[in-house]
mmCIF file of C-alpha atoms in Angstrom:
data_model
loop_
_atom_site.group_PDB
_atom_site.id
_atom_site.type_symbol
_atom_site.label_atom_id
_atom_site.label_comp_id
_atom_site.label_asym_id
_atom_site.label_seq_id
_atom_site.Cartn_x
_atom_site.Cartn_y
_atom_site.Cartn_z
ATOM 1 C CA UNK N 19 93.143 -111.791 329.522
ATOM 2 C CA UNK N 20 89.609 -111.506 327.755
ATOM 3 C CA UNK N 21 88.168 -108.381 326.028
ATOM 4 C CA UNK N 22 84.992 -108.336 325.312
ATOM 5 C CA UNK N 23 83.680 -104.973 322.336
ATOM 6 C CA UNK N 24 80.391 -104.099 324.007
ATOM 7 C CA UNK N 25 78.909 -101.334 321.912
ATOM 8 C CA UNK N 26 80.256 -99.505 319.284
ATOM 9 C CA UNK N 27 79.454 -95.727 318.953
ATOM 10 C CA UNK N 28 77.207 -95.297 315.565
ATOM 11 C CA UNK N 29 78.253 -91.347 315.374
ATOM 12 C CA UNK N 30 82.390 -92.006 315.464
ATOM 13 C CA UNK N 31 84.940 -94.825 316.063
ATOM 14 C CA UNK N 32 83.995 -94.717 319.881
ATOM 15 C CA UNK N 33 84.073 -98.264 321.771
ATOM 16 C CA UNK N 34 82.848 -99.575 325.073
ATOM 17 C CA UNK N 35 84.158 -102.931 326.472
ATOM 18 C CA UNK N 36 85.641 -105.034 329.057
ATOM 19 C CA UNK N 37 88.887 -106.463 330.069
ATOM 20 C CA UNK N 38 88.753 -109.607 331.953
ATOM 21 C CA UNK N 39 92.368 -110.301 334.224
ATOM 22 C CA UNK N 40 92.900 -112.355 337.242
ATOM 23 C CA UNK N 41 92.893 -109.310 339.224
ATOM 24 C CA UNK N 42 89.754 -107.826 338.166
ATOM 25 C CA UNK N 43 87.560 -106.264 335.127
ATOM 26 C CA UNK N 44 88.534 -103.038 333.306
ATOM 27 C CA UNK N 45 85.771 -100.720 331.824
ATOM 28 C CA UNK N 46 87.034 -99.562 328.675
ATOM 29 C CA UNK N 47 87.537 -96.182 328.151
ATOM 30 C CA UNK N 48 89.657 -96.207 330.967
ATOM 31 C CA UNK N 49 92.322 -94.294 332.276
ATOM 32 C CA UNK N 50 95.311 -95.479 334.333
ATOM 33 C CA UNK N 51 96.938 -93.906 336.608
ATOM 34 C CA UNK N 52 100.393 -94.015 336.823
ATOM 35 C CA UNK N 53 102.562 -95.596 339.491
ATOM 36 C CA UNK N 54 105.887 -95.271 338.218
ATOM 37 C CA UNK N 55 107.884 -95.980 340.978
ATOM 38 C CA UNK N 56 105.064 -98.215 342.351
ATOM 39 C CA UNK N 57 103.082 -95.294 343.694
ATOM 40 C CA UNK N 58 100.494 -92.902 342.266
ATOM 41 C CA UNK N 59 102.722 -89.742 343.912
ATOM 42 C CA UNK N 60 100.891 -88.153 346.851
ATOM 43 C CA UNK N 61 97.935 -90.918 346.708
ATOM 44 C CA UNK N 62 97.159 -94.021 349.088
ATOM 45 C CA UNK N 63 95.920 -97.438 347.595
ATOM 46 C CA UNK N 64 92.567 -96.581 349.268
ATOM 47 C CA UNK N 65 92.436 -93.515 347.632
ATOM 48 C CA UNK N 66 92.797 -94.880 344.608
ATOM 49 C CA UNK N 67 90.263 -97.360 344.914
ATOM 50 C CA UNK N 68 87.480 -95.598 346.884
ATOM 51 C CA UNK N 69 87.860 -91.787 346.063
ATOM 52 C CA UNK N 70 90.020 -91.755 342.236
ATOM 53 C CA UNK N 71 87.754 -95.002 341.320
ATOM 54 C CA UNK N 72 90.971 -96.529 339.895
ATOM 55 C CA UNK N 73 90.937 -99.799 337.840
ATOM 56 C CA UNK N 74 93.926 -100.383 336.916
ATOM 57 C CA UNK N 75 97.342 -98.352 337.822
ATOM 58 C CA UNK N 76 100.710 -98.198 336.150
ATOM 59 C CA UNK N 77 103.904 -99.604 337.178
ATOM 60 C CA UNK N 78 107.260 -98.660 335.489
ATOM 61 C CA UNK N 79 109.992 -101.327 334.780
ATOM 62 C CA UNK N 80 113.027 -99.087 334.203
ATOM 63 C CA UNK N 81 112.258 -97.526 337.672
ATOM 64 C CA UNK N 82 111.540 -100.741 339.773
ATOM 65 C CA UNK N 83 114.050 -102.319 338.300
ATOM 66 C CA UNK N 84 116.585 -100.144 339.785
ATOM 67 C CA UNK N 85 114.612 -98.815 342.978
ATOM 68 C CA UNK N 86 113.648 -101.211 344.877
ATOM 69 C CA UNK N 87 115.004 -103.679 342.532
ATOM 70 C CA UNK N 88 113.993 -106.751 341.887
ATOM 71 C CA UNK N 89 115.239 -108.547 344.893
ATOM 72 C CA UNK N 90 112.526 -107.155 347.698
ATOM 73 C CA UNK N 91 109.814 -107.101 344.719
ATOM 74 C CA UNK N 92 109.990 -110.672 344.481
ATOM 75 C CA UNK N 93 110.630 -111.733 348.064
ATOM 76 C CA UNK N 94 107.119 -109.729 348.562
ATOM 77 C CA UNK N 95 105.649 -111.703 346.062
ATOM 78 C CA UNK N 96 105.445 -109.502 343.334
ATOM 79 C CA UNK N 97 104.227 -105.717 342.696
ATOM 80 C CA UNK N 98 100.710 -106.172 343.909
ATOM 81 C CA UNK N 99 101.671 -107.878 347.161
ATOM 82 C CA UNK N 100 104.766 -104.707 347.304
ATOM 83 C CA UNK N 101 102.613 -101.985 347.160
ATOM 84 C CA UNK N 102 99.059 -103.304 348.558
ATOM 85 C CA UNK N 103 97.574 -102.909 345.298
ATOM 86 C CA UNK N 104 94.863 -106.066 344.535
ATOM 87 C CA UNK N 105 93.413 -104.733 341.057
ATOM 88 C CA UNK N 106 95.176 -104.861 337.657
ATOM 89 C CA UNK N 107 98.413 -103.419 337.130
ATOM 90 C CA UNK N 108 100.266 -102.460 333.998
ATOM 91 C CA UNK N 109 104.254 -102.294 333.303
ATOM 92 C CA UNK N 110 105.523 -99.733 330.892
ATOM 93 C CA UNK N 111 108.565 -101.712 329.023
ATOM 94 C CA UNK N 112 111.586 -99.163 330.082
ATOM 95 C CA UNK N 113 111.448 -97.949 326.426
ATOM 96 C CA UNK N 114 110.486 -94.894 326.899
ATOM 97 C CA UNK N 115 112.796 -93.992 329.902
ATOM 98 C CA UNK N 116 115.849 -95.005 328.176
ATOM 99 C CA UNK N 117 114.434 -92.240 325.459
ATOM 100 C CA UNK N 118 114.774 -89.853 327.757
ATOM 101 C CA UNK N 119 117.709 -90.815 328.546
ATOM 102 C CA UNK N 120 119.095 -89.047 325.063
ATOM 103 C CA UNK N 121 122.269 -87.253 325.686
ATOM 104 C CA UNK N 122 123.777 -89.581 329.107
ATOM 105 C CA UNK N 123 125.587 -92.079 327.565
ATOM 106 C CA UNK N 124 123.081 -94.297 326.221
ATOM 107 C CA UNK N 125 123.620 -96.610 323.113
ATOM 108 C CA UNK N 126 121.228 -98.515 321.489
ATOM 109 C CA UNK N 127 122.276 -101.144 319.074
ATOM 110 C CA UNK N 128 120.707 -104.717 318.125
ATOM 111 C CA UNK N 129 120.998 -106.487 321.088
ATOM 112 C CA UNK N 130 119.496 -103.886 323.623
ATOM 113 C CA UNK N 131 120.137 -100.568 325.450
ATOM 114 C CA UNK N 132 123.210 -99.614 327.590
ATOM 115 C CA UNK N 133 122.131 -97.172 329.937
ATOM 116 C CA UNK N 134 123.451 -95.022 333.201
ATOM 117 C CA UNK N 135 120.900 -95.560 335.987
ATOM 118 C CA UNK N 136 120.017 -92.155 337.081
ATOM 119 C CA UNK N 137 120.548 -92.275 340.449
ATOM 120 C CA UNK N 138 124.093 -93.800 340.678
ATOM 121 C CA UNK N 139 125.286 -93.566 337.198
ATOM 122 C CA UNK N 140 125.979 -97.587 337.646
ATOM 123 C CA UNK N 141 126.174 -99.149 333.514
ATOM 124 C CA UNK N 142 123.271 -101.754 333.286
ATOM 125 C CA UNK N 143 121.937 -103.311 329.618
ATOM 126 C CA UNK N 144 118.082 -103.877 328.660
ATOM 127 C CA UNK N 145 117.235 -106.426 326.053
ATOM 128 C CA UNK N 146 114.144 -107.405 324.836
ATOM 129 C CA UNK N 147 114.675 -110.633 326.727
ATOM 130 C CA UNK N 148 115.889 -109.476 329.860
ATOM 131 C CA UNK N 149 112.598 -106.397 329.664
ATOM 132 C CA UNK N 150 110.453 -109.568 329.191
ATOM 133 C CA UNK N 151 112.134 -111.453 332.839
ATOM 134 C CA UNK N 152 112.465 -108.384 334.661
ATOM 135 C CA UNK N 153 108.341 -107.698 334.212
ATOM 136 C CA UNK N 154 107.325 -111.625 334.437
ATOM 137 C CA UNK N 155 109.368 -110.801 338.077
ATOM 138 C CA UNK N 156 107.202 -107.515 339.232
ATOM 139 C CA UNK N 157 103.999 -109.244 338.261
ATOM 140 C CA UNK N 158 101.659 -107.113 336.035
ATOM 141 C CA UNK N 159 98.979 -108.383 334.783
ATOM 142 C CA UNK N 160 99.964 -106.550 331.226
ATOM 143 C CA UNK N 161 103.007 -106.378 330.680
ATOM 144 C CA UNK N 162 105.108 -104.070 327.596
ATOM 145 C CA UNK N 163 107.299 -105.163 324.470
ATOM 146 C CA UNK N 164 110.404 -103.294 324.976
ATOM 147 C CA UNK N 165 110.885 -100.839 322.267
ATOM 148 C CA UNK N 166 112.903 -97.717 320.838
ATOM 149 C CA UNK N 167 110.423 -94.511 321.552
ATOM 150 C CA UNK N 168 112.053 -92.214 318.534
ATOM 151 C CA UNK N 169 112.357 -88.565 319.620
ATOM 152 C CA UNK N 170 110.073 -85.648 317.814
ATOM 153 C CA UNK N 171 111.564 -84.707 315.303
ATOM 154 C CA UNK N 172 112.674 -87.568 313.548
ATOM 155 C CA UNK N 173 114.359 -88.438 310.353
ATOM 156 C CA UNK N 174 112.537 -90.660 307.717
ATOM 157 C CA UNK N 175 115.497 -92.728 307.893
ATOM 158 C CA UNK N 176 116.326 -93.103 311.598
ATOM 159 C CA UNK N 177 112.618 -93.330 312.181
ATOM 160 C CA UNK N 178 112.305 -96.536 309.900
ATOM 161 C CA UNK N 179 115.216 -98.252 310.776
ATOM 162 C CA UNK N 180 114.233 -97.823 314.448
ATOM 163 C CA UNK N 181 110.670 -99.118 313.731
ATOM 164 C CA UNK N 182 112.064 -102.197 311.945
ATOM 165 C CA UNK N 183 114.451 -102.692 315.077
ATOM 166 C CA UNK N 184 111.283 -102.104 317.084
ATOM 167 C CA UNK N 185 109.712 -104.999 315.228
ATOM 168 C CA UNK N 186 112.763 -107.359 315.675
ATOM 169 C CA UNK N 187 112.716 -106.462 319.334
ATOM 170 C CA UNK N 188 109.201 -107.800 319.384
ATOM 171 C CA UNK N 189 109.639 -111.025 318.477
ATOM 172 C CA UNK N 190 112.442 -111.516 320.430
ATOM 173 C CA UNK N 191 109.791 -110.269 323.751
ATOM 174 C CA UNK N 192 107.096 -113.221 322.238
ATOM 175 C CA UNK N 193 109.686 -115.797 322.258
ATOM 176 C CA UNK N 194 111.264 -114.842 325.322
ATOM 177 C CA UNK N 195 107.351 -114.521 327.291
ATOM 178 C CA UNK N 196 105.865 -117.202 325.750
ATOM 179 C CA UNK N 197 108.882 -119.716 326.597
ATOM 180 C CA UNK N 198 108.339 -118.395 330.057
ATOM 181 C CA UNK N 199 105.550 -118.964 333.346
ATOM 182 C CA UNK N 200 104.648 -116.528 335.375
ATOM 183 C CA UNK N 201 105.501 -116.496 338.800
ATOM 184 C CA UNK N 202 102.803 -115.465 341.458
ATOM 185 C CA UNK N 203 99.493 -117.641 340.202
ATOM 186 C CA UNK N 204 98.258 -115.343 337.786
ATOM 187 C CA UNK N 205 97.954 -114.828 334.330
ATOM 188 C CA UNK N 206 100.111 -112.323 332.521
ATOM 189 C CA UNK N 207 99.873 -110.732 328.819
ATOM 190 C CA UNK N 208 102.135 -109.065 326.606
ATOM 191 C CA UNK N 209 100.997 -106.135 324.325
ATOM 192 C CA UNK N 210 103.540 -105.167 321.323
ATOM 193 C CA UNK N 211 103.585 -101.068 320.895
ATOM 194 C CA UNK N 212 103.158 -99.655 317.062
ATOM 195 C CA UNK N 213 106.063 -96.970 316.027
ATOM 196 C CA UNK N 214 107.093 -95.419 313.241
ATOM 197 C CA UNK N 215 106.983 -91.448 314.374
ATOM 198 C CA UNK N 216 104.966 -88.768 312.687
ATOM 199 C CA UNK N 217 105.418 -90.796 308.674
ATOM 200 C CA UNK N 218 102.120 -92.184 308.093
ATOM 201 C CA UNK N 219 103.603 -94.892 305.947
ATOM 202 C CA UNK N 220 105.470 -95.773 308.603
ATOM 203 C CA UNK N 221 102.449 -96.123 310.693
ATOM 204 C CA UNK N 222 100.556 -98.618 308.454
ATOM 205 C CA UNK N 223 103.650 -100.668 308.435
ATOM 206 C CA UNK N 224 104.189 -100.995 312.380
ATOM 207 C CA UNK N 225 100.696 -101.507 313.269
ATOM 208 C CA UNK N 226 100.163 -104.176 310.475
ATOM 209 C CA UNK N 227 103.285 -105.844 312.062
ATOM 210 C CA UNK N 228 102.238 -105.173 314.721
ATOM 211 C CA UNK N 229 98.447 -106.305 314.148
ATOM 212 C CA UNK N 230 100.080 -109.998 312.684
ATOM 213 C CA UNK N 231 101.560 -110.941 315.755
ATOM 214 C CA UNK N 232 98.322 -112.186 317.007
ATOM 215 C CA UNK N 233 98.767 -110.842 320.739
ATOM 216 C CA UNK N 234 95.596 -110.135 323.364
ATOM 217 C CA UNK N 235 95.646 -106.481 322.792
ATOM 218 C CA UNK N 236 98.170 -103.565 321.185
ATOM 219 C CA UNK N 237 99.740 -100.610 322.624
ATOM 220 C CA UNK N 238 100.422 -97.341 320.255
ATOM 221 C CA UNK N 239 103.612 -95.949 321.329
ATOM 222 C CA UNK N 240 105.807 -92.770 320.563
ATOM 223 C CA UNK N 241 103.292 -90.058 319.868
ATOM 224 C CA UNK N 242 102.766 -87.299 322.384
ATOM 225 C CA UNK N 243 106.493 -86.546 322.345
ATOM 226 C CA UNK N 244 105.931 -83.104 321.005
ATOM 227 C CA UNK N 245 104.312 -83.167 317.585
ATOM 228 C CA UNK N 246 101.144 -81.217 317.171
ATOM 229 C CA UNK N 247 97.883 -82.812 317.960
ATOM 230 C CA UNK N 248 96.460 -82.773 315.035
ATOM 231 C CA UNK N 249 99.409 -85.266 313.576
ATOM 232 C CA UNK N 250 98.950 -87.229 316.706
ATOM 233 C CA UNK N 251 95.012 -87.502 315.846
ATOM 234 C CA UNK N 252 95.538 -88.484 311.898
ATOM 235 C CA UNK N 253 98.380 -91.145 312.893
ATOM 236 C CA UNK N 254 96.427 -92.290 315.843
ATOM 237 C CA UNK N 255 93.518 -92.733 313.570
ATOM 238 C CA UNK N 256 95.151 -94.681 310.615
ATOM 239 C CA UNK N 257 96.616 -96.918 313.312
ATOM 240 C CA UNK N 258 93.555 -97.626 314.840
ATOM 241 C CA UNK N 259 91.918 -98.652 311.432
ATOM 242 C CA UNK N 260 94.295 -101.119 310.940
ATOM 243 C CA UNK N 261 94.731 -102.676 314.757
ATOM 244 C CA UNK N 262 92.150 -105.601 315.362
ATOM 245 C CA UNK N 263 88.386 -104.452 316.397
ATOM 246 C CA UNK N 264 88.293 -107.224 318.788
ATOM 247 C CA UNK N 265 91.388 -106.470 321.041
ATOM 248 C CA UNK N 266 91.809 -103.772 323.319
ATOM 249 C CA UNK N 267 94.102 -100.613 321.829
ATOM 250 C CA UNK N 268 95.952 -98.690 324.600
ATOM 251 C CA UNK N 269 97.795 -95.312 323.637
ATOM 252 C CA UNK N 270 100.751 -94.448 325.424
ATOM 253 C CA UNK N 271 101.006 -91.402 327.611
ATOM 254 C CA UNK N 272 98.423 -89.441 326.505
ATOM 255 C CA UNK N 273 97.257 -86.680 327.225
ATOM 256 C CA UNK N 274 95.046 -83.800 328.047
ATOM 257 C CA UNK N 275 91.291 -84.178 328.947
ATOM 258 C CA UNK N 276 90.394 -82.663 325.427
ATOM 259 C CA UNK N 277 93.474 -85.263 323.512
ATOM 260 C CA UNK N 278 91.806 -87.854 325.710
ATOM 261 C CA UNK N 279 88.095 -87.561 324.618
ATOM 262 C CA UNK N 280 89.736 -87.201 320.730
ATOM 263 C CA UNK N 281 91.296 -90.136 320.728
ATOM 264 C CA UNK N 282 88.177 -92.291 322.331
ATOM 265 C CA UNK N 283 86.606 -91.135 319.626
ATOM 266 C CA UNK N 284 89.134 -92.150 317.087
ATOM 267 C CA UNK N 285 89.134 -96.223 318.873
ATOM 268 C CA UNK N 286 91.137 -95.899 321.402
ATOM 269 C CA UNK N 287 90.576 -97.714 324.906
ATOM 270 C CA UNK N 288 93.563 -97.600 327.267
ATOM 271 C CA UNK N 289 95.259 -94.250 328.174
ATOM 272 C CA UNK N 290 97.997 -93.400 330.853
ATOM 273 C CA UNK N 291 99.743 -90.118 331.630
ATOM 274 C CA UNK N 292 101.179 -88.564 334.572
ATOM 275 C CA UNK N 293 99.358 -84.880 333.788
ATOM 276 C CA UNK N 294 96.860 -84.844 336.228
ATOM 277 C CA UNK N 295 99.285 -86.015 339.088
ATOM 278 C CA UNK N 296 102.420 -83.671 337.820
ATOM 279 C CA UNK N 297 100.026 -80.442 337.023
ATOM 280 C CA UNK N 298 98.447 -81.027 340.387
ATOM 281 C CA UNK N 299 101.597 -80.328 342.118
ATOM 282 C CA UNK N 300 102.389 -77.049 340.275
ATOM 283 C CA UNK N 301 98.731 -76.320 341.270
ATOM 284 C CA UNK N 302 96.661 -76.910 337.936
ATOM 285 C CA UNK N 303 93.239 -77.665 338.355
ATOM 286 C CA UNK N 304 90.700 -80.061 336.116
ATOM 287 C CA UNK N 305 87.660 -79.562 336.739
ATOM 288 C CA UNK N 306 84.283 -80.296 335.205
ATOM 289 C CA UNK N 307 83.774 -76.418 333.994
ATOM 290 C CA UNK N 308 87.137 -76.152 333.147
ATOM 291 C CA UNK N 309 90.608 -75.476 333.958
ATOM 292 C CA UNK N 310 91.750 -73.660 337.189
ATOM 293 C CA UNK N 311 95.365 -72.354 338.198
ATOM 294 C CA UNK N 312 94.494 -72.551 342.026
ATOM 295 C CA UNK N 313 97.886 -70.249 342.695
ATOM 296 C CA UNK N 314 95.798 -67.401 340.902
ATOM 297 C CA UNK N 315 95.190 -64.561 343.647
ATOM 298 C CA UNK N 316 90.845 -64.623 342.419
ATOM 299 C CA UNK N 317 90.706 -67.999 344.093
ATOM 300 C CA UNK N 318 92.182 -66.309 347.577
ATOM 301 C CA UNK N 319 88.814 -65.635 349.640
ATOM 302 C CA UNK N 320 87.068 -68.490 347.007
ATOM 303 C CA UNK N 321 85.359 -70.624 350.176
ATOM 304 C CA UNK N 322 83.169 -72.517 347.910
ATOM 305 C CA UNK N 323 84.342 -76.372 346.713
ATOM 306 C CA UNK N 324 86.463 -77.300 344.806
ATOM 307 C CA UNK N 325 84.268 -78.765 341.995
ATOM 308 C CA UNK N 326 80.368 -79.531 343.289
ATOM 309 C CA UNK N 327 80.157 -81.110 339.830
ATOM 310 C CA UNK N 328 82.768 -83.847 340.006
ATOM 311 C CA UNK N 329 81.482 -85.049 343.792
ATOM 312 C CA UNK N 330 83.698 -87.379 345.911
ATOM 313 C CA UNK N 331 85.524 -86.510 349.145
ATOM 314 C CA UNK N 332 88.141 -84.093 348.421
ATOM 315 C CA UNK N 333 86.712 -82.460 345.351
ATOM 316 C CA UNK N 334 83.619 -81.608 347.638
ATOM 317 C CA UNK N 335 84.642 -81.082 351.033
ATOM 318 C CA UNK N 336 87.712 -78.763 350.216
ATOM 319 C CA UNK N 337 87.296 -75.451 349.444
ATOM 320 C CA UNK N 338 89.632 -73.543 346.527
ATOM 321 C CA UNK N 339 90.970 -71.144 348.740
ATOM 322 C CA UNK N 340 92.087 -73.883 351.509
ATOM 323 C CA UNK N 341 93.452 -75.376 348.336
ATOM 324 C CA UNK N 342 95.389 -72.474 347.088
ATOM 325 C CA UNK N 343 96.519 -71.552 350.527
ATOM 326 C CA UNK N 344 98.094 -75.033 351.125
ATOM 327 C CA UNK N 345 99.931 -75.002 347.116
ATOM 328 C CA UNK N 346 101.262 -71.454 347.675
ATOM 329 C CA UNK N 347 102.277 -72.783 351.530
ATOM 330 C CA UNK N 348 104.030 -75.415 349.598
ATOM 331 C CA UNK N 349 102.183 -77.682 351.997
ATOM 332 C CA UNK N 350 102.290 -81.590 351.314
ATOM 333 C CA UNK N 351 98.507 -81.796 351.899
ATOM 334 C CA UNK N 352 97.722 -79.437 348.853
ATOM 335 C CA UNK N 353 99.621 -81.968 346.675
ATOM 336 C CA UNK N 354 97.848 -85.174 347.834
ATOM 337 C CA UNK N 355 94.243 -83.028 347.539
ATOM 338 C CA UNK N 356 95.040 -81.909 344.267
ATOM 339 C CA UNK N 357 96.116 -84.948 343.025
ATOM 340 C CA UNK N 358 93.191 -87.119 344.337
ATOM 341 C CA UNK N 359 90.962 -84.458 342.674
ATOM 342 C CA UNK N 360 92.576 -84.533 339.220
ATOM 343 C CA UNK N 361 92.968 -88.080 339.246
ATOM 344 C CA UNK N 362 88.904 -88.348 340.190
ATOM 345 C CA UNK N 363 88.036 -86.152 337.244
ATOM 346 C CA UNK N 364 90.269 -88.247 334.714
ATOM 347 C CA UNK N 365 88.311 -91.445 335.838
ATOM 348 C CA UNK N 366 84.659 -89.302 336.080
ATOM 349 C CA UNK N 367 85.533 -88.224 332.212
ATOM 350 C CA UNK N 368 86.769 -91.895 330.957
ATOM 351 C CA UNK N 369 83.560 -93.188 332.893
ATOM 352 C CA UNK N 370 81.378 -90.369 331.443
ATOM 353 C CA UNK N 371 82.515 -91.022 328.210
ATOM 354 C CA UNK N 372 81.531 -95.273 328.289
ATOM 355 C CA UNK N 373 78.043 -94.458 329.808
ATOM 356 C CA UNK N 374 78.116 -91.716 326.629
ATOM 357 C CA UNK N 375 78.928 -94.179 324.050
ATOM 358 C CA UNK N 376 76.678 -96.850 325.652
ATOM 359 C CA UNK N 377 73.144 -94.781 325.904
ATOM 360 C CA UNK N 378 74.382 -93.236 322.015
ATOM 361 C CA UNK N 379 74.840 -89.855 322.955
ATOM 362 C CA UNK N 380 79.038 -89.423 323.172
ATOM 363 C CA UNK N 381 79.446 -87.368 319.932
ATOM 364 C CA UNK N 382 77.055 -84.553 321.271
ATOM 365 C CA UNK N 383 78.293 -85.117 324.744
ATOM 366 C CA UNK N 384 81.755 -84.715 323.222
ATOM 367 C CA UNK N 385 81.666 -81.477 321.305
ATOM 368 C CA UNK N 386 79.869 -80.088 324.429
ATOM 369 C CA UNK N 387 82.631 -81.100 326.978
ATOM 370 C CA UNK N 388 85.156 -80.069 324.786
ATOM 371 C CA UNK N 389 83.883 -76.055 325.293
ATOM 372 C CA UNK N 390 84.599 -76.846 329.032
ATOM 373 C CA UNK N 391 87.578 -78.519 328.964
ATOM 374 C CA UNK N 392 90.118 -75.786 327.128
ATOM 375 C CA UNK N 393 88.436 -73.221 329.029
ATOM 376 C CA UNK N 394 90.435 -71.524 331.519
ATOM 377 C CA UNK N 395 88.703 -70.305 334.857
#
């Protein structure tokens, strides 16, 4: 992998660049959908590719691991040949499922994670090793250190000696990856994830650990787990400031539009988050004047598209009250149109924002599109 800092914003921390894989360039901003289960939920391949404008498209390892399992994904010849999918892909470590896994029987100690799977309750262990062979099996081209995501709140404590775990777990991940090949012809690379929870010293710890172990880019993990935005916005800042200039910085499932065009600002160039797909089923709306709850009885007799502004098949062709008619119907077809359509405006407001920070005007085109994007139609 290659990245490449194009132009830096002279009005904030805001970066344009380019990520070079085997399977294709990234324009940074960029968002990435996510595929957990090795699909974008309601949304074809060609979809993704012609109508969302997707360049890269998360995979999740916890997930895949147990459903299909690794088995069929390597008889198919990895996750791209699985699912049809030729551009980049990126593998979450597990980490963050096994948080949520708080409460089932789950214990975390040196050597890994024992875990229930969710769907049969069968006992199965993660290591950082094990994280490392199971992703070097589905095949992304970027692939997760497995970490310990600590839960909001957090004890000073517990959060440190989870981060320092967290750190031991990494290079256990770069010994085990880089004493391994991958296994389908193309490159791979493995990004370490800063911790530490809401303690800013904390924060300047990780990422300088994090930061020394000289990988192609950095991930900033375990934010977005219910702390207020303005502490996710000052830690993701001070992390930021310390993480390399040169490599690509991806925060972890984040966020909103509005926490989205924030944290561009603050350096960030990789974000993933399964908002727009989720809030598309219940029937929330992005849009490029704001937001709209399409169950709302005003959009009932509303014949006119559903956003002229964004363009692109379904955001164009299909009116809101079709729309609404189809959510309240509980219809399949309102989930895949609403889904295609939020996914479309998270790429149209990534892409916005690197055209923004390349012709110098992303600060005013920021505080501009932030009016739009908290308003509520």
């Amino acid at each position: 992998m290659k990245f490449t800092l194009q132009v830096q914003d002279p009005h904030s921390k805001a970066r344009a660049g380019l990520i070079e894989t085997d399977h294709g360039v990234i324009q940074t901003p960029i968002f990435m959908p996510v595929g957990t289960a090795g699909t974008v939920k309601a949304v074809h391949q060609r979809e993704l590719k012609e109508d969302v404008k997707a360049q890269i498209i998360l995979g999740n390892t916890y997930h895949l691991y147990l459903r299909p399992g690794l088995g069929i994904i390597e008889k198919a010849g990895g996750l791209h040949a699985f699912n049809g999918w030729d551009r980049p892909i990126l593998t979450d470590s597990g980490g963050y499922q096994v948080y949520s896994l708080a409460g089932t029987g789950r214990k975390i100690n040196e050597e890994g994670v024992v875990f229930k799977s969710h769907i049969d309750g069968g006992v199965h262990t993660f290591t950082p090793e094990n994280v490392m062979d199971i992703q070097r099996t589905i095949g992304a081209d970027i692939i997760m250190a497995f970490d310990e995501c600590t839960p909001y709140p957090c004890e000073f404590t517990y959060a440190r000696k989870s981060m320092e775990m967290t750190h031991r777990w990494l290079t256990r991940c770069c010994d085990r990856f880089d004493s391994t090949e991958p296994k389908y012809g193309h490159s791979q690379t493995l990004f370490p994830i800063v911790q530490g929870s809401v303690y800013k010293d904390l924060r300047k710890q990780s990422a300088e650990f994090i930061a020394s172990a000289g990988r192609e880019g950095n991930a900033i993990g375990g934010l977005s787990v219910g702390e207020p935005a303005e502490i996710m916005y000052e830690l993701t800042e001070v992390v930021c400031d310390i993480l390399p200039k040169d490599k690509p910085r991806y925060l972890m499932g984040v966020g909103t539009p509005a926490n989205i065009l924030e944290c561009i600002s603050l350096g960030v160039d990789m974000f993933d988050c399964v908002m727009p797909t989720r809030n598309a089923r219940n029937g929330m709306i992005f849009t490029t004047e704001g937001i709209i709850n399409i169950r709302n009885e005003k959009w009932k007799d509303d014949l006119s598209p559903i956003d002229t502004g964004l363009g692109g098949y379904v955001s164009t062709f299909y009116s809101k009250a079709y729309l609404r008619h189809l959510v309240k119907s509980s219809e399949m077809l309102g989930a895949q149109i609403a889904s295609v359509h939020n996914l479309t405006f998270y790429l149209w407001l990534v892409n916005s924002a690197r055209e923004k920070i390349i012709d110098g005007t992303f600060a005013s085109w920021k505080r501009e599109m932030e009016k739009k994007l908290n308003q509520r139609l």
